Amino acid sequence: MTPHAVKKRIILDVDTGHDDALAIIMAASDKRLELLGITVTAGNQILEKTLKNTLNVTQALGLNVPVYSGMHRPLLQDLATAERIHGESGLDGPVFRPPVRGAEPLHAVQYLIDTVMKEPVGSITLVAVGPLTNIAMAVRLCPDFAHRLSELIIMGGSMTHGNVTPSAEFNIHADPESASIVFSSGAPLVMIGLDCTTRVTLTDALYDRFAGISGPAGYIFSASMAHYIRSCKQYIGESPAMHDPCCVAWAVNPSIFTWKNHFVAIECRGNYTRGRTIVDQTGVSSEKPNAKVVYAIQPEPFWEQLEASLRHFSNVS
Ligand code: BDR
Ligand code: CA
């Protein structure tokens, strides 16, 4: 990067569990990105816990990035957390000092709207790695919101099977109505679903490759991934996928991904399929594509980016 290269300005919307924490580390450390703020939603755990986890991670890393608390439950349904994977705290494993700084007084949804409306059109990239409740609220409250984004990169959905039901992926299943609002909003969407994220799973060998990295990011990685690996093996029978970090990797370097433009709708009604992303891969619906749907990622450049992010904090005590 030349000294004058313009950084991509991003806002991260999280429900901080284990892979969200890695997404924060990657977003905060990459010199090609400027992390403007972090908005938090309920999802992997209740809002109180996902907010605390976010503040713990930002404080441990020594970040000066404002954190905004957002929606405490989905639009229509009850909150169903991913406690069995992410644990009682939502980020079981690492131990943190009590957070000194709290969330900003402004609500996350208002922060999203204010920031996107005051900055030039097409200058903000929004990376959403939790249920889409905050984003749907911004879309509904502010008709111009979606169209002013440079890109809306979403971790969610699947073209094949789900991970919370046979049909649905967690973030979409957690709030299908919000997902439906967002996918039909006209925002420049990138859907990074399980088809892509399950191609970068943290095997024991990869864990060993990164676990010795010093500094707070290395610590968060080692302590949190030890838990994540255990719970994913126990409940899913596999090493954990690096779901949320894939979205930050796209923000930095989309050339390591393969993708196609497709029309995507959200199933909000099916008995067995609620929360499914219906991806029209053949064009049979004649609907105009509304998303770049990501099929795959090259693993090694991804692991190198993660490693560089962990090492970035090596000298922070
Ligand atoms: C998604 O669900 C959450 O548990 C993870 O943080 C990720 O955003 C994967 O389905
Ligand atoms: Ca998440």
mmCIF file of N, CA, C and O and ligand atoms in Angstrom, residues 15 17-20 44 82 85-86 129-130 155 163 169-171 194 228 243-244, ligand 1:
data_model
loop_
_atom_site.group_PDB
_atom_site.id
_atom_site.type_symbol
_atom_site.label_atom_id
_atom_site.label_comp_id
_atom_site.label_asym_id
_atom_site.label_seq_id
_atom_site.Cartn_x
_atom_site.Cartn_y
_atom_site.Cartn_z
ATOM 1 N N ASP A 15 -22.330 -9.733 17.106
ATOM 2 C CA ASP A 15 -23.013 -10.315 18.286
ATOM 3 C C ASP A 15 -21.934 -11.124 19.011
ATOM 4 O O ASP A 15 -21.996 -12.345 19.075
ATOM 5 N N GLY A 17 -19.361 -13.363 19.806
ATOM 6 C CA GLY A 17 -18.991 -14.684 20.253
ATOM 7 C C GLY A 17 -17.572 -14.903 19.736
ATOM 8 O O GLY A 17 -16.832 -13.935 19.488
ATOM 9 N N HIS A 18 -17.211 -16.147 19.508
ATOM 10 C CA HIS A 18 -15.813 -16.478 19.232
ATOM 11 C C HIS A 18 -15.309 -15.978 17.875
ATOM 12 O O HIS A 18 -14.238 -15.369 17.792
ATOM 13 N N ASP A 19 -16.069 -16.250 16.820
ATOM 14 C CA ASP A 19 -15.568 -15.832 15.495
ATOM 15 C C ASP A 19 -15.748 -14.330 15.287
ATOM 16 O O ASP A 19 -14.963 -13.695 14.572
ATOM 17 N N ASP A 20 -16.746 -13.734 15.956
ATOM 18 C CA ASP A 20 -16.875 -12.261 15.919
ATOM 19 C C ASP A 20 -15.621 -11.616 16.506
ATOM 20 O O ASP A 20 -15.147 -10.589 16.006
ATOM 21 N N ASN A 44 -25.571 -14.420 19.436
ATOM 22 C CA ASN A 44 -24.889 -15.565 20.058
ATOM 23 C C ASN A 44 -25.220 -15.669 21.538
ATOM 24 O O ASN A 44 -25.264 -16.755 22.107
ATOM 25 N N ALA A 82 -26.931 -18.868 20.712
ATOM 26 C CA ALA A 82 -26.074 -20.010 20.344
ATOM 27 C C ALA A 82 -25.199 -20.377 21.544
ATOM 28 O O ALA A 82 -23.993 -20.593 21.398
ATOM 29 N N ILE A 85 -22.743 -23.365 21.637
ATOM 30 C CA ILE A 85 -21.465 -23.227 20.919
ATOM 31 C C ILE A 85 -20.563 -22.196 21.617
ATOM 32 O O ILE A 85 -19.384 -22.449 21.850
ATOM 33 N N HIS A 86 -21.116 -21.030 21.937
ATOM 34 C CA HIS A 86 -20.273 -19.920 22.419
ATOM 35 C C HIS A 86 -20.212 -19.829 23.948
ATOM 36 O O HIS A 86 -19.491 -18.989 24.479
ATOM 37 N N VAL A 129 -22.068 -9.284 10.938
ATOM 38 C CA VAL A 129 -21.725 -10.682 11.212
ATOM 39 C C VAL A 129 -22.582 -11.299 12.326
ATOM 40 O O VAL A 129 -22.192 -12.284 12.934
ATOM 41 N N GLY A 130 -23.719 -10.685 12.564
ATOM 42 C CA GLY A 130 -24.686 -11.246 13.520
ATOM 43 C C GLY A 130 -26.061 -11.251 12.866
ATOM 44 O O GLY A 130 -26.199 -10.950 11.672
ATOM 45 N N MET A 155 -22.344 -11.969 6.890
ATOM 46 C CA MET A 155 -22.134 -13.389 7.171
ATOM 47 C C MET A 155 -23.503 -13.971 7.448
ATOM 48 O O MET A 155 -24.130 -13.661 8.472
ATOM 49 N N ASN A 163 -26.868 -24.688 9.542
ATOM 50 C CA ASN A 163 -26.110 -25.167 10.707
ATOM 51 C C ASN A 163 -26.921 -25.085 12.002
ATOM 52 O O ASN A 163 -26.461 -25.499 13.048
ATOM 53 N N GLU A 169 -29.091 -21.193 8.310
ATOM 54 C CA GLU A 169 -27.857 -20.775 9.002
ATOM 55 C C GLU A 169 -28.246 -19.886 10.187
ATOM 56 O O GLU A 169 -29.247 -19.160 10.139
ATOM 57 N N PHE A 170 -27.426 -19.860 11.228
ATOM 58 C CA PHE A 170 -27.794 -19.202 12.487
ATOM 59 C C PHE A 170 -28.197 -17.735 12.340
ATOM 60 O O PHE A 170 -29.249 -17.317 12.845
ATOM 61 N N ASN A 171 -27.386 -16.908 11.703
ATOM 62 C CA ASN A 171 -27.670 -15.463 11.698
ATOM 63 C C ASN A 171 -28.985 -15.131 10.995
ATOM 64 O O ASN A 171 -29.683 -14.186 11.394
ATOM 65 N N LEU A 194 -22.411 -20.270 4.499
ATOM 66 C CA LEU A 194 -21.673 -21.471 4.916
ATOM 67 C C LEU A 194 -20.917 -22.120 3.763
ATOM 68 O O LEU A 194 -19.903 -22.785 3.987
ATOM 69 N N TYR A 228 -13.909 -22.881 21.376
ATOM 70 C CA TYR A 228 -14.710 -22.973 20.130
ATOM 71 C C TYR A 228 -14.471 -24.325 19.436
ATOM 72 O O TYR A 228 -15.419 -24.962 18.958
ATOM 73 N N HIS A 243 -16.366 -18.229 10.242
ATOM 74 C CA HIS A 243 -17.459 -17.538 9.545
ATOM 75 C C HIS A 243 -17.219 -16.027 9.434
ATOM 76 O O HIS A 243 -17.104 -15.481 8.340
ATOM 77 N N ASP A 244 -17.230 -15.353 10.596
ATOM 78 C CA ASP A 244 -17.237 -13.885 10.571
ATOM 79 C C ASP A 244 -15.937 -13.288 10.016
ATOM 80 O O ASP A 244 -15.983 -12.283 9.281
HETATM 81 C C1 BDR B 1 -22.728 -17.431 12.560
HETATM 82 O O1 BDR B 1 -23.431 -17.775 13.739
HETATM 83 C C2 BDR B 1 -22.749 -17.298 14.873
HETATM 84 O O2 BDR B 1 -22.785 -18.240 15.904
HETATM 85 C C3 BDR B 1 -21.356 -16.978 14.425
HETATM 86 O O3 BDR B 1 -20.815 -15.923 15.181
HETATM 87 C C4 BDR B 1 -21.520 -16.611 12.979
HETATM 88 O O4 BDR B 1 -21.800 -15.237 12.827
HETATM 89 C C5 BDR B 1 -22.395 -18.699 11.811
HETATM 90 O O5 BDR B 1 -23.547 -19.394 11.459
#
